[in-house]
XYZ file of C-alpha atoms in Angstrom:
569
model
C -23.386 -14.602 -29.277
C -22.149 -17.762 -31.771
C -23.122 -21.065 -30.358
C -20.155 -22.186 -27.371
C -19.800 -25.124 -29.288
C -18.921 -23.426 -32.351
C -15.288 -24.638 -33.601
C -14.414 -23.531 -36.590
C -12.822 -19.901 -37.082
C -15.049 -17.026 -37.735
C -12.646 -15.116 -40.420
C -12.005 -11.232 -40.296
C -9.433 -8.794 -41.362
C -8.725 -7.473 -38.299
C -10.177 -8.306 -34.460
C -9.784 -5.535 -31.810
C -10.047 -6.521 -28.552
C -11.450 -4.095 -25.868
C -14.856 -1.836 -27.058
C -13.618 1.381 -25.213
C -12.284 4.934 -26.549
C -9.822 3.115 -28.436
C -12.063 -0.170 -29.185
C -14.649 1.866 -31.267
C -12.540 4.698 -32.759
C -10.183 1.300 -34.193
C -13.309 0.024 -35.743
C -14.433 2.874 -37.192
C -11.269 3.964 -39.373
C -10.509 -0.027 -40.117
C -13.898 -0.209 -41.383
C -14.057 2.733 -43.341
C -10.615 1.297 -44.734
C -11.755 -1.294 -46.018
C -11.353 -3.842 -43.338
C -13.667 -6.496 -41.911
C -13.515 -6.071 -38.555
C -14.397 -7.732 -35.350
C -14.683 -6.113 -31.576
C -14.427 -8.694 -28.760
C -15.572 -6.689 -25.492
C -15.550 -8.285 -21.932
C -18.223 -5.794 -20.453
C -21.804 -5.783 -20.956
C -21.610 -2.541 -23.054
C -19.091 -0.483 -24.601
C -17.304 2.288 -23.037
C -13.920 0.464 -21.662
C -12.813 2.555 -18.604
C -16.137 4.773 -18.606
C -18.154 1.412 -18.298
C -16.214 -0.016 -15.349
C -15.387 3.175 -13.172
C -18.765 3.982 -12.122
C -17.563 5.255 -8.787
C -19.216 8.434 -6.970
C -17.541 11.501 -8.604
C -16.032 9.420 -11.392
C -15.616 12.057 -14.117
C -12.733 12.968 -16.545
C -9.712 15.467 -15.843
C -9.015 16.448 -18.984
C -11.074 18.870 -20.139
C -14.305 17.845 -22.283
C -13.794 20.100 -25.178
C -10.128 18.479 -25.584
C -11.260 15.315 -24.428
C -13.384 13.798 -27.461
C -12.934 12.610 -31.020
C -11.637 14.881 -33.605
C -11.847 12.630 -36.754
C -15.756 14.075 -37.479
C -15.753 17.738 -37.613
C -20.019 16.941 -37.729
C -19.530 15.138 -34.311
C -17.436 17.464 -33.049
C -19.811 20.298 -33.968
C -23.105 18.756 -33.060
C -22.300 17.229 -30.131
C -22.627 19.489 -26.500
C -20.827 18.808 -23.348
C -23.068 20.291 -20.502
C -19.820 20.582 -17.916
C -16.086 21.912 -18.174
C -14.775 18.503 -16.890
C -17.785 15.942 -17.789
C -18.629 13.106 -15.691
C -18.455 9.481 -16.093
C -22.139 8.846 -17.316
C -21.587 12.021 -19.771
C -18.426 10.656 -21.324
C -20.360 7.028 -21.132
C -23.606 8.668 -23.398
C -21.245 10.174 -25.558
C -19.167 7.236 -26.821
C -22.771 5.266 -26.986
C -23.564 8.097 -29.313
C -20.420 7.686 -31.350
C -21.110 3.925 -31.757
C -24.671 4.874 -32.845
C -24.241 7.621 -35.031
C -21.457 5.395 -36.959
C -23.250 2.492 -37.382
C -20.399 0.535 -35.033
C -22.462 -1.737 -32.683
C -23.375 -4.627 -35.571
C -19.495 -5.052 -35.695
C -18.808 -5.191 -31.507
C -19.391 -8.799 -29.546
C -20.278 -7.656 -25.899
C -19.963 -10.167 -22.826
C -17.073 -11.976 -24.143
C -13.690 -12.235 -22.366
C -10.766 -12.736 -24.634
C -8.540 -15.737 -23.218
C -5.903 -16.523 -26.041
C -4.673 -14.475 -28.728
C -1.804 -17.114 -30.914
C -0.224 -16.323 -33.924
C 0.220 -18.819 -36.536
C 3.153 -18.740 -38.704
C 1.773 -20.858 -41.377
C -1.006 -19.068 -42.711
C 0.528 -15.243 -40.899
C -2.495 -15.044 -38.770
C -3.943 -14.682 -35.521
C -6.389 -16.854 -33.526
C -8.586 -15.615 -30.691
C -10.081 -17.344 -28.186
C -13.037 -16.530 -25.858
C -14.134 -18.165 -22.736
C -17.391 -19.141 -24.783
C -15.365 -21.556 -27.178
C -15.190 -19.156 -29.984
C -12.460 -18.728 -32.678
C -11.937 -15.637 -34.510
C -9.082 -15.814 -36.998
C -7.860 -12.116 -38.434
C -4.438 -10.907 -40.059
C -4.447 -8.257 -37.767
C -4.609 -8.137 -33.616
C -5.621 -4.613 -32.409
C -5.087 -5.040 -28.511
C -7.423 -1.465 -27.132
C -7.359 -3.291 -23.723
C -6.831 -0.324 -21.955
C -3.836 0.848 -19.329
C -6.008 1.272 -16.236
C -8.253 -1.717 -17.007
C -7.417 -4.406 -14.582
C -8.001 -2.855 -10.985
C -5.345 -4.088 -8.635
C -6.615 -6.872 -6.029
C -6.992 -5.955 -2.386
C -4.462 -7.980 -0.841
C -5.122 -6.921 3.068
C -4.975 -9.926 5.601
C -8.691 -10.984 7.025
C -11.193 -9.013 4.007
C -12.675 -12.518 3.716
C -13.623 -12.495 7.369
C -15.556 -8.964 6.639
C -18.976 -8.880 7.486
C -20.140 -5.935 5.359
C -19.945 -4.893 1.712
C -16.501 -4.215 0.016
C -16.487 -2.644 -3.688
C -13.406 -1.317 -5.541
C -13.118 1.094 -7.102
C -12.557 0.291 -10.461
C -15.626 -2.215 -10.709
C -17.988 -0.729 -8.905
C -21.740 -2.195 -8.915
C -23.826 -0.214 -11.792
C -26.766 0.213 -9.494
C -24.622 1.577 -7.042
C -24.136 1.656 -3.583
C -26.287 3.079 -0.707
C -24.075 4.381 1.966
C -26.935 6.547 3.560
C -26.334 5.932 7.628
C -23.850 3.900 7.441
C -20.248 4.149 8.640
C -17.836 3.915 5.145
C -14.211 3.257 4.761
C -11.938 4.038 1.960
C -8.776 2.685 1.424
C -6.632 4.653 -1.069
C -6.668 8.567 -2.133
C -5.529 8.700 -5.471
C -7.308 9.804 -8.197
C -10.837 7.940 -7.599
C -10.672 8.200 -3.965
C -9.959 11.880 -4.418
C -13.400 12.523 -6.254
C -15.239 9.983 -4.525
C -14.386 10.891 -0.741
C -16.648 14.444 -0.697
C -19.364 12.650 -2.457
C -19.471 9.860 0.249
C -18.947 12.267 2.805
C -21.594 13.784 1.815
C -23.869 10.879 2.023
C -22.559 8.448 4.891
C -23.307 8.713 8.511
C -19.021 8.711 9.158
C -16.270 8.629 6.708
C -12.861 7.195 7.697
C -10.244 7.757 4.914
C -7.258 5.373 5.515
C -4.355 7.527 3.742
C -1.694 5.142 2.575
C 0.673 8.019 0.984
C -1.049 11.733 0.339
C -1.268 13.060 -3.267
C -1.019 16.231 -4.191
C -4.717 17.026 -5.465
C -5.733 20.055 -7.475
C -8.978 22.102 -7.286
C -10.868 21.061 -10.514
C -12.782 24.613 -10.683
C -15.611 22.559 -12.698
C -18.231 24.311 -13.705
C -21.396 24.302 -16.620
C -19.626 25.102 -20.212
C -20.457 28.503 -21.340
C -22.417 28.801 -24.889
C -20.143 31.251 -25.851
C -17.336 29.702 -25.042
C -18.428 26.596 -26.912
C -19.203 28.487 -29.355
C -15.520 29.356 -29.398
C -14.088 26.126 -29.277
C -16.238 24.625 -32.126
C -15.303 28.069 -34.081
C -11.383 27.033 -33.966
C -11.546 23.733 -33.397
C -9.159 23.084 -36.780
C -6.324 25.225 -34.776
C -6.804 23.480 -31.486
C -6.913 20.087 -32.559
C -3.726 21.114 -34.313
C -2.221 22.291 -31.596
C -3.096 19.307 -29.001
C -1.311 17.350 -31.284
C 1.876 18.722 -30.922
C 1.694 19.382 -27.922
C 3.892 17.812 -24.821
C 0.224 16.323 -23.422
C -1.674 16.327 -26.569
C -4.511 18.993 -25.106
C -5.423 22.570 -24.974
C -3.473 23.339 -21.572
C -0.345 25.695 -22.620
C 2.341 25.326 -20.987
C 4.071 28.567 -19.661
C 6.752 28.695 -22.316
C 8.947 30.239 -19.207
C 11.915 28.451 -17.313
C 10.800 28.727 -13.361
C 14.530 31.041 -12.668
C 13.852 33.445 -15.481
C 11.276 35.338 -13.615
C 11.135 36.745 -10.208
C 9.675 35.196 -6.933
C 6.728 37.446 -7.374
C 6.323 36.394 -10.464
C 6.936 32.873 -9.903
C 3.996 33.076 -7.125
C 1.627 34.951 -9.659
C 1.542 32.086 -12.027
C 1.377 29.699 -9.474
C -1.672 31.493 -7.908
C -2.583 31.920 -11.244
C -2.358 27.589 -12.133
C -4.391 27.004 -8.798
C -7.284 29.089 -10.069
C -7.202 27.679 -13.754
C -7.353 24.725 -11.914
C -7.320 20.676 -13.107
C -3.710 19.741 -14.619
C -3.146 23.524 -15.343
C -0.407 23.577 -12.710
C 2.142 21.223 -14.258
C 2.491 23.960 -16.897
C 3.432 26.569 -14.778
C 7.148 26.634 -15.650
C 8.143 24.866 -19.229
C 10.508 23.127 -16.491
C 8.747 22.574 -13.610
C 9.287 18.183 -14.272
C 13.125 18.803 -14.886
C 14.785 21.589 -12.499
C 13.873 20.422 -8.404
C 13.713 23.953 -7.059
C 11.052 24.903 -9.334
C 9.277 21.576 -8.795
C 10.003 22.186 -4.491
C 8.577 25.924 -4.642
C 5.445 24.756 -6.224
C 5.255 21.877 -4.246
C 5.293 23.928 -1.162
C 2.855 25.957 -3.041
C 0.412 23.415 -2.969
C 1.331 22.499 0.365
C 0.632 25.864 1.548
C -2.796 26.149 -0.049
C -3.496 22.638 1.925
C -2.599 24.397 5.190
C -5.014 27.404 4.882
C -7.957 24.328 3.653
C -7.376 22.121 6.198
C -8.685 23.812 9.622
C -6.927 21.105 11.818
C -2.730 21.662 11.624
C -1.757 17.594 12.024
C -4.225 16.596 9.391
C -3.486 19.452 7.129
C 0.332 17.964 7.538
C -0.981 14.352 6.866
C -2.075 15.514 4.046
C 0.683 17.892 2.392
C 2.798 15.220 0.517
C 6.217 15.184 1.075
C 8.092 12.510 -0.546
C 8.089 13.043 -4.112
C 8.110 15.655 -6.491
C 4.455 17.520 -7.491
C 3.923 15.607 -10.768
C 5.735 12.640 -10.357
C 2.910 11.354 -8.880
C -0.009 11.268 -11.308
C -1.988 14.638 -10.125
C -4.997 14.412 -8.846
C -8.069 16.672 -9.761
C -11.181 17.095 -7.527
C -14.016 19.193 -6.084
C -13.753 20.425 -2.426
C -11.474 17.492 -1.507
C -9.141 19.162 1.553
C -12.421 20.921 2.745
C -13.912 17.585 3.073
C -11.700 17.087 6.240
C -13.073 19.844 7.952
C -16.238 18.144 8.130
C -17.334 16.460 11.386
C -18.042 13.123 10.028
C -14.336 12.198 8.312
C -11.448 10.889 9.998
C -8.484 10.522 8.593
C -6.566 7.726 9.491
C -2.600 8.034 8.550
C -1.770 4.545 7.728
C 2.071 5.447 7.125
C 2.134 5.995 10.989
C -0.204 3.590 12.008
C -0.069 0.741 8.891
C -3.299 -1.513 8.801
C -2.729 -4.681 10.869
C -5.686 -6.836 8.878
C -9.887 -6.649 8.376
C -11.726 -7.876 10.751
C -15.594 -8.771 11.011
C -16.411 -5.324 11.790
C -13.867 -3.107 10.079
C -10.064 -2.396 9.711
C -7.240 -2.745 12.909
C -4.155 -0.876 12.819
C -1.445 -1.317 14.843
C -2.727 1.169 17.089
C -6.452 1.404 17.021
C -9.947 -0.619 15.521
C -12.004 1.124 13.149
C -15.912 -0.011 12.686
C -16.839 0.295 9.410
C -20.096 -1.308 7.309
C -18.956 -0.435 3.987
C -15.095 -0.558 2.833
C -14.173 0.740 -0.478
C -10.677 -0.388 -2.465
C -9.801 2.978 -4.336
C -6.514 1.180 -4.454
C -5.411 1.535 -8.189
C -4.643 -0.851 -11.186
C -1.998 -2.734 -12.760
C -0.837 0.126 -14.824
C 0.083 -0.079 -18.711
C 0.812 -3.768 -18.915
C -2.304 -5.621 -16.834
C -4.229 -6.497 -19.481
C -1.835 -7.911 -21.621
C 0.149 -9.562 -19.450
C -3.483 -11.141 -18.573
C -4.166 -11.911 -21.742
C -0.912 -12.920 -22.294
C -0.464 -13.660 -26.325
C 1.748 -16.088 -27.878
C 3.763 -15.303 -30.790
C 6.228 -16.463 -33.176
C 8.034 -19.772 -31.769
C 6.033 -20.270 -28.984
C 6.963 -16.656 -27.298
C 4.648 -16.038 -24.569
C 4.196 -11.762 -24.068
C 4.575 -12.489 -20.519
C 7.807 -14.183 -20.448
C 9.202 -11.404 -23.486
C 7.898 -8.956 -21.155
C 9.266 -10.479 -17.686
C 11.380 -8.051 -16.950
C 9.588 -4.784 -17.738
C 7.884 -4.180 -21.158
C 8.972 -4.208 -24.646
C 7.833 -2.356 -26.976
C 8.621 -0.210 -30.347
C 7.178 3.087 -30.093
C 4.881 1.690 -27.623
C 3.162 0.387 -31.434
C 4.355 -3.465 -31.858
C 7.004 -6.430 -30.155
C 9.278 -7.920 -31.905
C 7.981 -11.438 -32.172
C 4.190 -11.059 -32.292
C 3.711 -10.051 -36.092
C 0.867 -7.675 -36.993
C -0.043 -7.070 -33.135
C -0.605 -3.540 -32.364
C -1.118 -1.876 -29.081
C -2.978 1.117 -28.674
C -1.829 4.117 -26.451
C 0.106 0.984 -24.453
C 3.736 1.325 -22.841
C 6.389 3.026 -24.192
C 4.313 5.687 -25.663
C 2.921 8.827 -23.993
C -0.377 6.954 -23.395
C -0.926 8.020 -19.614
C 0.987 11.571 -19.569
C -1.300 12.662 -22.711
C -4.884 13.246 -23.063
C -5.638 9.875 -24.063
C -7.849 10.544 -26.762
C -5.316 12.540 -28.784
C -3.046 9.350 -28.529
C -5.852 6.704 -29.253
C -6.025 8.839 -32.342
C -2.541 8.995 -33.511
C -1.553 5.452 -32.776
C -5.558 3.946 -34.454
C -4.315 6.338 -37.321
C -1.058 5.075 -37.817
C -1.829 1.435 -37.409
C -4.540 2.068 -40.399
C -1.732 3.450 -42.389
C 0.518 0.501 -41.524
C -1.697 -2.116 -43.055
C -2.372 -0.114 -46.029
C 1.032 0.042 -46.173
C 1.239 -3.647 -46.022
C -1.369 -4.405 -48.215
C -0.354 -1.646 -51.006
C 3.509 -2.960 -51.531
C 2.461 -6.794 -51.126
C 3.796 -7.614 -47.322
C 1.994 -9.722 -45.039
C 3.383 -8.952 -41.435
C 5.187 -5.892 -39.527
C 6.944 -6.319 -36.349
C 9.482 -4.585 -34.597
C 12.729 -5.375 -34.823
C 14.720 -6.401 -31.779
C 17.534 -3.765 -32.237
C 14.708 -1.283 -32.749
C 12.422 -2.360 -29.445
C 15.528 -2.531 -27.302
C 16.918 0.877 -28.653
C 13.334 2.143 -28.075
C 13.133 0.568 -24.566
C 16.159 2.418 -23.718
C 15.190 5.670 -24.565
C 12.227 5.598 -23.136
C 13.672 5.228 -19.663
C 16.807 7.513 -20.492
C 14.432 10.413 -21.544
C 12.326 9.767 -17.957
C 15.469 9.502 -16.373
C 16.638 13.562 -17.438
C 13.456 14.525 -15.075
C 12.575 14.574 -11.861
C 10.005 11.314 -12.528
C 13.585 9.406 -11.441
C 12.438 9.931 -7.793
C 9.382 8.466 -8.506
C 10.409 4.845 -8.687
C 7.731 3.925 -5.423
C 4.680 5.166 -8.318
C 2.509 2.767 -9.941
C 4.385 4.709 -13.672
C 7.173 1.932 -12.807
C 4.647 -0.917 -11.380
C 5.576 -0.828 -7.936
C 2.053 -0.803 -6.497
C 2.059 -4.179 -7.921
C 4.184 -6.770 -5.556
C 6.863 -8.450 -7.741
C 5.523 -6.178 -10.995
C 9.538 -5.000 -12.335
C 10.104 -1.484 -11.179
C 10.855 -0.007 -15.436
C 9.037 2.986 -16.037
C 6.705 2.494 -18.725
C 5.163 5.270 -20.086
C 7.457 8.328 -22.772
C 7.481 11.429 -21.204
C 9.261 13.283 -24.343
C 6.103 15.187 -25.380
C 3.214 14.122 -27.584
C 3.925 16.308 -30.954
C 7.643 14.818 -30.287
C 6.502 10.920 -30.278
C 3.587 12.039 -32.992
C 6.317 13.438 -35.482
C 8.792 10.417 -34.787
C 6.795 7.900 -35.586
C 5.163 9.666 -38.369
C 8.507 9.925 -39.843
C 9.634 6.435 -39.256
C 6.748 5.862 -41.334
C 6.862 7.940 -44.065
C 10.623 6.416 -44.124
C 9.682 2.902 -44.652
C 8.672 2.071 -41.805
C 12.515 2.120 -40.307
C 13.331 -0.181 -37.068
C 10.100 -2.515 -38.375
C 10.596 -5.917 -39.833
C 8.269 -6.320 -42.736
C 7.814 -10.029 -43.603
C 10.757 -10.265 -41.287
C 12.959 -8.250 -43.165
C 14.897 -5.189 -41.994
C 13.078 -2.065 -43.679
C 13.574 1.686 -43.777
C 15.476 3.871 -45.260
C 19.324 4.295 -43.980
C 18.520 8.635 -43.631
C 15.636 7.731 -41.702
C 18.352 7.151 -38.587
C 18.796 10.221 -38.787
C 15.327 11.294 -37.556
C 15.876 12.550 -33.944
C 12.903 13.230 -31.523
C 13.935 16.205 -29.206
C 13.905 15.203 -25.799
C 11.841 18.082 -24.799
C 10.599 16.866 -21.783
C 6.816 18.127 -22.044
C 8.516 21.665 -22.683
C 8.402 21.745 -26.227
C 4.933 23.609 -27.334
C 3.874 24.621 -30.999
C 3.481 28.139 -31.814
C 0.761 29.938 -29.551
C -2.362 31.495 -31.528
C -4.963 33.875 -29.541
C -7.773 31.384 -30.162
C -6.077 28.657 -28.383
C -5.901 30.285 -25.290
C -9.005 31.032 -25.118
């Protein structure tokens, strides 16, 4: 690290702030543009959401083969995943190997938090603070600061009267935690308490699991990856990589290209059966409308509910545990190993906080309005501020003074989830208003790093020095956005974190595009290849007048490319 006293500017083409997925994939393809290039990363060593989540059971639920870079075909081929869904220190070695094998780490800065990010209008650039006094001065801001980066703050009366140890989730300690004999609590079953609540189970003298709302949580089937079917992948990766990317979640998963009312009730239940043993996410493509039409959504809900009932030995907790309230999906879907058998075991309790809501933390554990529990260890699986944390942390100023957090005050703003209007050559990777969360989100750090490379040689081959969104453009974008999320059933899902409203006073907008990945992918390709239509360049309107014309379908995740043989392998 630079002297703290340093002062003047260290000068780049571009800085990218975050050294995750998105962080070192960024670098890469700037670099081998051209670029000089700069990667500011908070943590102690790269990896972004695999660094942090360290968590028993942390591991990925997309599936490996799907979920890893595709710009290498040599990394693609040489490179073995040992598991069907890999774990977090797999996916950790792996992007350690990607930095390696590229030659990356020279060009990333670790243990350095980001505090100010300004753009000056004078000279059309951006300066970047760190907490250490540095300046780093580049044309371009890359923001790969993640969507499930900041973990949301406990907020429960009396945790700083606990006695024992508390850890959350999303930061938990890298030498772990020893709960071996002692009594644990966890707060939260979403998708980390899901994995991590048979591993501590496993491990701790009791388990009490305070439910705040149930998920719906599907059998992973994990297992060790086949050679052959490796072997199979690697053969056709060229078609499945194709594929992902038009796909409506940018992976490998087809989606039933069925409505739910076109088949019979036996056949409905055969493919439902059918989903529970593929296991993972393999269930939201049962129907191509299971997201849009509620009585396909209800029967596979009760589906699931059903399979929860025959788990669960004991009849009240298998109810306390069969959500109810919103639609399977709407929630994000959880994906775990032996987690409803978990509560037949002696040593877990679970404690329905909905009935009985937690009163405070005391010395010795967590009151409810009905009963105390002792616990030594609690653990926060409690979730983060979704799609907009970061940034709003970081909160960057742009032209005039404009502070992201007041442009973004009442929900975000964004152009294809790409760029604001009013922060100049800031892009956002895999960020609101782009599939980002309802995609596999390595497909999507790869579209939106590839476009952004294409934007500045854009800029740099016709002689322009900044691209923005326009404001017409970001509201009209903004709009559609919730419009499209609005023709499915994710409208009941306004009490989800999708809309912020795990975070108090965090606007209830729903932030992520639900229209399909090939759908956003060919839009903004085409808004592109256009002239960059709805994009100020140098603050001027660009884009051809046709390029209006360009209409993304609003498929609704239904829309799938054709099907070939070797995909569905």
């Amino acid at each position: 690290m630079q002297n703290a006293a340093q002062t003047s500017p260290q000068k780049y083409d571009a800085v990218v702030v975050g050294a995750g997925l998105a962080g070192v994939y960024a670098l890469y393809k700037l670099r081998k543009q051209g670029l000089s290039v700069r990667v500011l990363e908070t943590g102690s060593g790269i990896g972004g959401t695999w660094y942090h989540n360290r968590y028993p059971g942390a591991r990925c639920d997309i599936e490996s083969l799907d979920y890893s870079y595709s710009f290498d075909n040599e990394l693609q081929q040489d490179w073995s995943w040992s598991e069907r869904y890999a774990s977090q220190p797999e996916i950790l070695r792996y992007i350690n190997h990607v930095a390696d094998r590229f030659d990356l780490r020279k060009h990333i800065q670790l243990d350095t938090k980001v505090i100010s990010a300004i753009f000056d209008e004078a000279t059309n650039t951006w300066a970047v603070g760190t907490d250490a006094g540095e300046l780093f001065e580049a044309r371009f801001a890359v923001m790969a600061t993640g969507v499930l980066s900041v973990p949301q703050v406990p907020s429960t009366t009396g945790l700083e009267d606990f006695q024992g140890e508390w850890y959350h989730s999303g930061d938990w300690p890298h030498e772990g935690v020893d709960v071996h004999g002692k009594r644990v609590g966890v707060i939260g079953t979403g998708s980390s308490g899901t994995q991590m609540i048979p591993i501590l189970a496993d491990q701790a003298d009791g388990l009490l699991v305070f439910q705040r709302t149930p998920n719906f949580c599907m059998p992973a089937q994990n297992y060790p990856i086949k050679p052959e079917v490796e072997q199979e992948w690697k053969a056709t990766y060229p078609e499945r990589r194709a594929f992902a990317r038009q796909s409506g979640f940018g992976h490998n998963q087809v989606t039933n290209p069925k409505f739910g009312k076109e088949v019979s009730a036996e056949e409905r239940l055969a493919e439902l059966e059918n989903r529970w043993d593929l296991g993972g996410l393999y269930m939201m493509r049962a129907f191509k409308d299971i997201l849009v039409d509620k009585e396909v959504n209800d029967e596979a809900s009760e589906f699931v509910r059903g399979k929860i009932r025959s788990i669960v030995a004991d009849p009240q907790t298998a109810e306390a545990l069969s959500p109810r309230d919103l639609p399977i999906g709407t929630k994000r879907l959880c994906s775990g190993t032996g987690y409803y058998e978990t509560f037949n075991r002696e040593n877990v309790t679970l404690v329905n906080v909905k009935e009985s809501p937690i009163d405070r933390i005391t010395a010795t554990g967590v009151r409810t309005t009905d009963a105390h529990y002792d616990v030594d260890i609690l653990v926060f699986a409690i979730g983060f501020d979704a799609m907009t944390g970061a940034l709003n942390r970081l909160n960057p100023v742009g032209r005039g003074g404009r502070q992201l957090r007041d442009h973004w005050a009442a929900g975000p703003q964004t152009y294809l989830g790409l760029t604001v209007n009013g922060f100049p050559n800031m892009f956002i990777i895999a960020g609101p208003g782009s599939p980002s969360v309802f995609s596999n989100m390595v497909t999507s750090i790869e579209q939106h790093v590839e476009w952004i490379a294409d934007a500045i040689a854009h800029l740099d081959g016709n002689g322009f020095d900044t691209i923005e969104a326009s404001p017409e453009a970001e509201t009209g974008w903004v709009r559609h956005v919730n419009e499209v999320a609005n023709m499915t059933l994710y409208r009941e899902s306004k009490a989800t974190w999708f809309y912020g409203a795990n975070i108090p006073g965090k606007p209830l907008v729903f932030m992520p595009y639900v229209g399909g990945v090939g759908n956003y992918w060919n839009r903004i390709t085409a808004l592109a290849q256009a002239g960059y239509t709805g994009f100020l360049l140098d603050g001027q309107e660009s884009g051809s007048e046709a390029a209006e014309a360009v209409e993304i379908a609003d498929s609704l995740h239904v829309t799938e490319p054709e099907e070939k043989a070797a995909v569905r392998a």
